[in-house]
Short mmCIF file of C-alpha atoms in Angstrom, two decimals:
data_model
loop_
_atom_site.label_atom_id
_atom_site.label_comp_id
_atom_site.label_asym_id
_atom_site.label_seq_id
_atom_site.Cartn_x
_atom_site.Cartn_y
_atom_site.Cartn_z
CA UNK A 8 -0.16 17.18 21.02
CA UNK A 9 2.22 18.49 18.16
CA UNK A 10 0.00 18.93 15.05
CA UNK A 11 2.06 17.32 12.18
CA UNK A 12 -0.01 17.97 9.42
CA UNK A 13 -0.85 21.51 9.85
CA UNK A 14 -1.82 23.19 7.12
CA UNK A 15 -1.56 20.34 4.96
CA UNK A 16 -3.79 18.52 2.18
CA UNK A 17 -4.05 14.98 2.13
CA UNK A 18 -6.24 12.06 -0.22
CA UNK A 19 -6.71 8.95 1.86
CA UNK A 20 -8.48 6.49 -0.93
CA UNK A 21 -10.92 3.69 0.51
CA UNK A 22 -10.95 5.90 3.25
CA UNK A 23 -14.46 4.49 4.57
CA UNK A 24 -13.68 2.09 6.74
CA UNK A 25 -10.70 0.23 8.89
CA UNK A 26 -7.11 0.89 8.10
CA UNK A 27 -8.05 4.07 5.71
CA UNK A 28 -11.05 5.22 7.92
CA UNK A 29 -8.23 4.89 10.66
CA UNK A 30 -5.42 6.85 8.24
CA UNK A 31 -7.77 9.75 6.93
CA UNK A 32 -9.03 10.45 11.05
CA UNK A 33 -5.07 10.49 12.00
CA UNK A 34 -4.15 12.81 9.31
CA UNK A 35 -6.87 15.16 10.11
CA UNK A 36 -6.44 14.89 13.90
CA UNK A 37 -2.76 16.10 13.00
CA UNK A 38 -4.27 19.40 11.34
CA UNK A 39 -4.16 18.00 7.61
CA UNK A 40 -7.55 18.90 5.54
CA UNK A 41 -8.64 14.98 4.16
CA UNK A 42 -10.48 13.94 1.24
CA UNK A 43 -12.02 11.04 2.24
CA UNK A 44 -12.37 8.77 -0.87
CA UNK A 45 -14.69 5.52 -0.53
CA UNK A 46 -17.11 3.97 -3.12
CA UNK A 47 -19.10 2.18 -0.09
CA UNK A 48 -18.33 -1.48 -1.65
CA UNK A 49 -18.73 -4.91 0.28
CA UNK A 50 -14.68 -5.72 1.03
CA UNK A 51 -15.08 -8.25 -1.94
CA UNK A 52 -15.93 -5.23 -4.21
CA UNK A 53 -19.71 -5.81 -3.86
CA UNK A 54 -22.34 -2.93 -3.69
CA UNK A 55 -21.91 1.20 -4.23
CA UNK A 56 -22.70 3.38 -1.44
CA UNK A 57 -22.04 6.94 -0.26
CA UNK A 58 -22.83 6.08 3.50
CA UNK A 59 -18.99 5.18 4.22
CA UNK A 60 -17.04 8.50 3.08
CA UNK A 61 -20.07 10.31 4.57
CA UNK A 62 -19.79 9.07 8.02
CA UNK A 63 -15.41 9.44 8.17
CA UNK A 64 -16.12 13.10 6.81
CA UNK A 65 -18.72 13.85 9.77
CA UNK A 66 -16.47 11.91 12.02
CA UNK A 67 -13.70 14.14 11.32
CA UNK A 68 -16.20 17.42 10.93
CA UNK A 69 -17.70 16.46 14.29
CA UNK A 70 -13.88 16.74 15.87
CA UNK A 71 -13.17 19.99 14.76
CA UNK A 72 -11.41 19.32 12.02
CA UNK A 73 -11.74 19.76 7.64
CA UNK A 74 -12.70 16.91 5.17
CA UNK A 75 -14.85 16.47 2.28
CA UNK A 76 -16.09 13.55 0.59
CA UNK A 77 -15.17 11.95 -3.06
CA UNK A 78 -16.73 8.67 -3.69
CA UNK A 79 -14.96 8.41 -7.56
CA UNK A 80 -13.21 4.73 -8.03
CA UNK A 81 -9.51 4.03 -8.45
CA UNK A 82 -10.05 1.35 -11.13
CA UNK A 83 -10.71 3.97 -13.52
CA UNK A 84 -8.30 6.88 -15.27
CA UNK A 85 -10.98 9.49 -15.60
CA UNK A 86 -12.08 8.36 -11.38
CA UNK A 87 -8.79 8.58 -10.06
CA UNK A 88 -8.00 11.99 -11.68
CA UNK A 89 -11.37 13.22 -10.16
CA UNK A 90 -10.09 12.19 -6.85
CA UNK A 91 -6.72 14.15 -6.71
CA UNK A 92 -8.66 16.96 -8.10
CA UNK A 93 -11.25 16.94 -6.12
CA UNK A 94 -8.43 18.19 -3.42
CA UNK A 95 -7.15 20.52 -6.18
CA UNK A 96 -10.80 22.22 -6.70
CA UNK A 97 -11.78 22.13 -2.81
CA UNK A 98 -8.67 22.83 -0.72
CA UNK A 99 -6.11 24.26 -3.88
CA UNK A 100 -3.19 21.58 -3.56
CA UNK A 101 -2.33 17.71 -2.58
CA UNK A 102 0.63 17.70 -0.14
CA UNK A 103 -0.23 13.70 0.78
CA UNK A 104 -1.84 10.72 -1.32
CA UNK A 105 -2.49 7.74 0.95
CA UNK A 106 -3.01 4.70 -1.83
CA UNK A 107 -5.34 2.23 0.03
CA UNK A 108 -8.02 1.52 -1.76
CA UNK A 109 -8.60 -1.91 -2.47
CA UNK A 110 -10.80 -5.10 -2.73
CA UNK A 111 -10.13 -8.94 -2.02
CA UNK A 112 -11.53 -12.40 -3.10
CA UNK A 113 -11.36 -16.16 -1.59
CA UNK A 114 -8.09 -17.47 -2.52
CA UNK A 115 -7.91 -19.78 -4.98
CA UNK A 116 -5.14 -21.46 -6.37
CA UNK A 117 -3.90 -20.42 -9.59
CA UNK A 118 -5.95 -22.70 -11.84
CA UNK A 119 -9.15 -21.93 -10.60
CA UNK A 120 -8.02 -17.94 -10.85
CA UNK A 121 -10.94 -16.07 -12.56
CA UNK A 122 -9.75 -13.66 -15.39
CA UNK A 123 -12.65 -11.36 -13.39
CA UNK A 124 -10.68 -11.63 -10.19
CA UNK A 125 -7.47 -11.22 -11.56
CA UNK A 126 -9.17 -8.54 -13.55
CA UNK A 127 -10.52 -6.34 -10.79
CA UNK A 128 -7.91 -7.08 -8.37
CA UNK A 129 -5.05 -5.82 -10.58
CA UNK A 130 -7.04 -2.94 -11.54
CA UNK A 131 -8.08 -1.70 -8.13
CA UNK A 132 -4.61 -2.15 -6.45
CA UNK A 133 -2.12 -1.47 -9.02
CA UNK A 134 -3.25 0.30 -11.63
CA UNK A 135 -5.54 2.70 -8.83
CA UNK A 136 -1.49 3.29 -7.15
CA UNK A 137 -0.49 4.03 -10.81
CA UNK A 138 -3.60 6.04 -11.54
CA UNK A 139 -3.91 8.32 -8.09
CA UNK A 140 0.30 8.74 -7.92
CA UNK A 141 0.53 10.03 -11.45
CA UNK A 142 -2.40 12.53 -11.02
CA UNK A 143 -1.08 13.56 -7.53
CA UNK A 144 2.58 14.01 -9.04
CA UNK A 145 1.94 16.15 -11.49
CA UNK A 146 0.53 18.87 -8.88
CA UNK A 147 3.48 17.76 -6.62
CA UNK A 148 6.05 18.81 -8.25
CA UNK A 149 5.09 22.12 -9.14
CA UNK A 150 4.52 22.72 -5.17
CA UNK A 151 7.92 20.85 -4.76
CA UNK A 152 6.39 18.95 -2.19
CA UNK A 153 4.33 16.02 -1.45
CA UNK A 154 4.06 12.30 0.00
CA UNK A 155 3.13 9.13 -1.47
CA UNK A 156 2.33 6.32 0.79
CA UNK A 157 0.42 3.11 -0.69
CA UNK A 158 -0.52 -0.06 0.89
CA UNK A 159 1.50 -3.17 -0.44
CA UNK A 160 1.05 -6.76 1.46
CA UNK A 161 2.87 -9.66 2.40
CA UNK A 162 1.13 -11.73 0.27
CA UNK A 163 3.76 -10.88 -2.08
CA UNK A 164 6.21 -12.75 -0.64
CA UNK A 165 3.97 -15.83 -1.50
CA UNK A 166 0.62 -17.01 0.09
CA UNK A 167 -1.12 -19.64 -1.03
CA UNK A 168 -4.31 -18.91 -2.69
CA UNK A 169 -3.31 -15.18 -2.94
CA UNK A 170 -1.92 -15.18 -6.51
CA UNK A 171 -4.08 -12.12 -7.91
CA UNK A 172 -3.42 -10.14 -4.66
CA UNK A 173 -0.06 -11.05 -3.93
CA UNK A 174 0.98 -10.10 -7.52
CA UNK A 175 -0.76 -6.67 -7.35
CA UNK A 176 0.26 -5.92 -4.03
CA UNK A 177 4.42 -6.86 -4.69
CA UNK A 178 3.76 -4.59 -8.03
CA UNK A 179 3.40 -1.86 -5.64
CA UNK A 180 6.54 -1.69 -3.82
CA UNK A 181 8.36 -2.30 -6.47
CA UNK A 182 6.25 0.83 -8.24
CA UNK A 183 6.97 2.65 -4.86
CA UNK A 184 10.64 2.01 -5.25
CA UNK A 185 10.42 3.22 -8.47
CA UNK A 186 8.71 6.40 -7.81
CA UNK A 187 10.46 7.45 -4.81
CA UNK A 188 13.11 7.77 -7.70
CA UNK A 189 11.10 9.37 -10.23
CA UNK A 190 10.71 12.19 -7.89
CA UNK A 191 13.43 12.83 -5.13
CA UNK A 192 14.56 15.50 -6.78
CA UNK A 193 11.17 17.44 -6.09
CA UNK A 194 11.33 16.99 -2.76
CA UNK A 195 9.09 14.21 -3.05
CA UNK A 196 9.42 11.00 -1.42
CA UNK A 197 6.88 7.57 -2.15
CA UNK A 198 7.28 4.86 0.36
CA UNK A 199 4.68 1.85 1.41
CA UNK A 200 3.49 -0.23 4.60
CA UNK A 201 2.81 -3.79 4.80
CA UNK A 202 0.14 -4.08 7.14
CA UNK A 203 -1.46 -6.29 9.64
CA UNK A 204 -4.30 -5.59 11.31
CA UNK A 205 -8.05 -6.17 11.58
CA UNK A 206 -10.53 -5.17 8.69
CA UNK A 207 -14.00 -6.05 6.88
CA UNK A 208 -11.70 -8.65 4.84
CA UNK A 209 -9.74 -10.70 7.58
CA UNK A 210 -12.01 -11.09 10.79
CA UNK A 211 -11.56 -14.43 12.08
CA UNK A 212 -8.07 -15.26 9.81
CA UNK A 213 -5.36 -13.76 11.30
CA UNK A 214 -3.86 -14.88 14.12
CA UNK A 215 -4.73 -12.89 17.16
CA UNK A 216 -0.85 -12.00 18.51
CA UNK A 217 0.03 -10.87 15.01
CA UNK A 218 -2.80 -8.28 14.49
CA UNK A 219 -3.00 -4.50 14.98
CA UNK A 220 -5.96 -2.09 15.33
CA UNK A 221 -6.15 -0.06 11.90
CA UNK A 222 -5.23 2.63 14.32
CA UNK A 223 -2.18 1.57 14.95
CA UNK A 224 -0.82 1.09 11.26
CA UNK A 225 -2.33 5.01 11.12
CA UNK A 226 -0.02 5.84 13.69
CA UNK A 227 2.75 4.89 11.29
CA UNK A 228 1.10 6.68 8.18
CA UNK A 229 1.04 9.93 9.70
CA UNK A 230 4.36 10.22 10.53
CA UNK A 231 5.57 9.68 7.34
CA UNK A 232 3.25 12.02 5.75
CA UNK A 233 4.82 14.75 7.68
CA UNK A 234 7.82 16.84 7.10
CA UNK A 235 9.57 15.05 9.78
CA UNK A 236 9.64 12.31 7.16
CA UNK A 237 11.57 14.04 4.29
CA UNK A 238 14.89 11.33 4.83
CA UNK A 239 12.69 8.09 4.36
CA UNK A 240 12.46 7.22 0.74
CA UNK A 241 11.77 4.25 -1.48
CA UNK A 242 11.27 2.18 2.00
CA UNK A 243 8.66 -0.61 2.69
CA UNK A 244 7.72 -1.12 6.38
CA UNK A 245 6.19 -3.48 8.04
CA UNK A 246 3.68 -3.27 10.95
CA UNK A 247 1.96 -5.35 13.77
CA UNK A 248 1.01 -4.28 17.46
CA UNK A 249 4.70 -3.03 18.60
CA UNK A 250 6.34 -4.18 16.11
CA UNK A 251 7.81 -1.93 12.74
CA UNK A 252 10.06 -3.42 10.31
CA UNK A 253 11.21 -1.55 7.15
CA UNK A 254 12.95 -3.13 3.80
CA UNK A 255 15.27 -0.98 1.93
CA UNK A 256 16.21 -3.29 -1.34
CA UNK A 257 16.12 -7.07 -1.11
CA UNK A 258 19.49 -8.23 -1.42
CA UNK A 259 20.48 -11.96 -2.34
CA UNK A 260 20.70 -14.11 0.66
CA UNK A 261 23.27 -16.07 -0.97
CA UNK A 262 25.74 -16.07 -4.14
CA UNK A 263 28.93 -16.89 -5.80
CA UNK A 264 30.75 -15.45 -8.46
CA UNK A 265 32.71 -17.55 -11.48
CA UNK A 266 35.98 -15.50 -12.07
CA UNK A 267 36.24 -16.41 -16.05
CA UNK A 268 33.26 -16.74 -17.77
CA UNK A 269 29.89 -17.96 -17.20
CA UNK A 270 27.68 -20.87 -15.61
CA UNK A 271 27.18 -23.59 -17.55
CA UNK A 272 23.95 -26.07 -17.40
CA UNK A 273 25.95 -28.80 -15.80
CA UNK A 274 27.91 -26.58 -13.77
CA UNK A 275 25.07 -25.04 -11.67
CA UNK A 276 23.36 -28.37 -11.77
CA UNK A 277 26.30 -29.39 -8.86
CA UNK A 278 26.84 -25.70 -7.88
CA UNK A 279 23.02 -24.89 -6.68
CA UNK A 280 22.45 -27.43 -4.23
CA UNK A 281 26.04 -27.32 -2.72
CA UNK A 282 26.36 -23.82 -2.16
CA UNK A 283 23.39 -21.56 -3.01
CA UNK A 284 20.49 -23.90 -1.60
CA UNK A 285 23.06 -25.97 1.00
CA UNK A 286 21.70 -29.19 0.09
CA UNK A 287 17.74 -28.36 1.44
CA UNK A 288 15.49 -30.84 0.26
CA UNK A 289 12.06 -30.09 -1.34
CA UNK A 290 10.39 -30.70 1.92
CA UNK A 291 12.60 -28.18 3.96
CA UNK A 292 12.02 -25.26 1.11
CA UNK A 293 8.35 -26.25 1.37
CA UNK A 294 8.59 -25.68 4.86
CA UNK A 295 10.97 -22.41 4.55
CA UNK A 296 8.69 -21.01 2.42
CA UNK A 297 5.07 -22.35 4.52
CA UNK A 298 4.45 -24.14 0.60
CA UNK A 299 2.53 -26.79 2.71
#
């Protein structure tokens, strides 16, 4: 087996179990040295335990390979920094950050949204991307080298009861897009995967033909940590079982252009439904869009 990741440094956060346990095992198996980052929570955020990180780290140890455990949280400036430099202090560089830390609740719909849920949901997903990228950037670019890879969802495309998660999950590819950027001129790229497979959080709710194991989304993850990589930039992919999907920039599905001037009120009033909708009712958006 061609070792990808020779050589190489990589931070897998809420590496302790499914699809980051899965990402920070690939990496290593491919020669990368892993800090495996997990605060041992419950999937709903519950709980603090070492035992998690530990056992990937021993995992990986007890194949031959290097790893070392960080059990800092994302949610937090001053945690996040200790993660990328816990890689700094133990292994002197970051070449990959994996962003995949994160926690869910029960879906709700918007109304009955706690400011706690949106709170720690927010926090953990977007601002731990923001918090772990920044960190890990400012060590990549003096190396001239590194990839970012977080974990967005399709529950930003709109799921209902996922209005917390959804929203902190589309922040992240657009932050991805953003950063990929920020820093391709350090020979740096930031891309993201929208997963679907089996973890803690979704036994029993997906459907069974639509699901991956966490091993196979870490399949995808370690190829574009390598150097093999370098040309995919700014992308978002998608992944079930055989199937990988990737979104470049989400252009408009329909449109039309006034020559002189601009819409008026009235104007799109008749324009919409005729040519940008083509006269769907509410029903067939609702169904279009699975609004139920």
């Amino acid at each position: 087996m061609d070792r990808l990741l020779e050589g190489r440094v990589a931070v897998v956060t809420g590496a302790g179990n499914g699809i980051g346990r899965a990402e920070a095992i690939g990496l290593a198996r491919h020669g990368a040295k892993v800090v495996v980052n997990d605060i041992g929570t419950s999937y709903d955020g519950q709980g603090l335990s070492r035992g998690p990180a530990d056992a990937v780290v021993n995992e990986i140890k007890s194949a031959g390979s290097v790893a070392i455990a960080n059990y800092d949280s994302v949610a937090t400036e001053k945690g996040a920094e200790s993660i990328i430099q816990t890689a700094i202090d133990s292994f002197g560089r970051i070449d990959v950050l994996i962003n995949n830390a994160g926690v869910v609740r029960n879906p709700h719909d918007i109304d009955e949204v706690s400011t706690g849920d949106w709170e720690i949901l927010i926090k953990t997903h977007l601002y731990g991307t923001f918090y772990c990228t920044r960190r890990a950037c400012s060590f990549m670019k003096k190396q001239g080298y590194g990839r970012i890879i977080s974990t967005s969802s399709h529950t930003g495309f709109g799921w209902k009861g996922f209005t917390a998660y959804g929203a902190a999950k589309e922040g992240i590819a657009g932050f991805t897009r953003t950063v990929a950027r920020d820093m391709a001129g350090y020979g740096i790229t930031a891309n993201a995967i929208r997963p679907i497979a089996h973890w803690r959080g979704t036994k029993g709710s997906l459907p069974h033909v639509a699901v991956n194991r966490p091993e196979d989304v870490a399949s995808l993850v370690v190829y574009l940590a390598s150097e093999q990589a370098d040309h995919i930039n700014g992308c978002i992919f998608e992944v079930w079982k055989g199937h990988v999907g990737i979104f470049i920039e989400p252009p408009p599905v329909q449109q039309v252009i006034k020559k002189d001037g601009s819409w008026t009120t009235e104007e799109l009033a008749e324009l919409i439904p005729r040519e940008l909708t083509k006269g769907r009712s509410r029903e067939s958006f609702s169904e279009v869009l699975h609004l139920g």
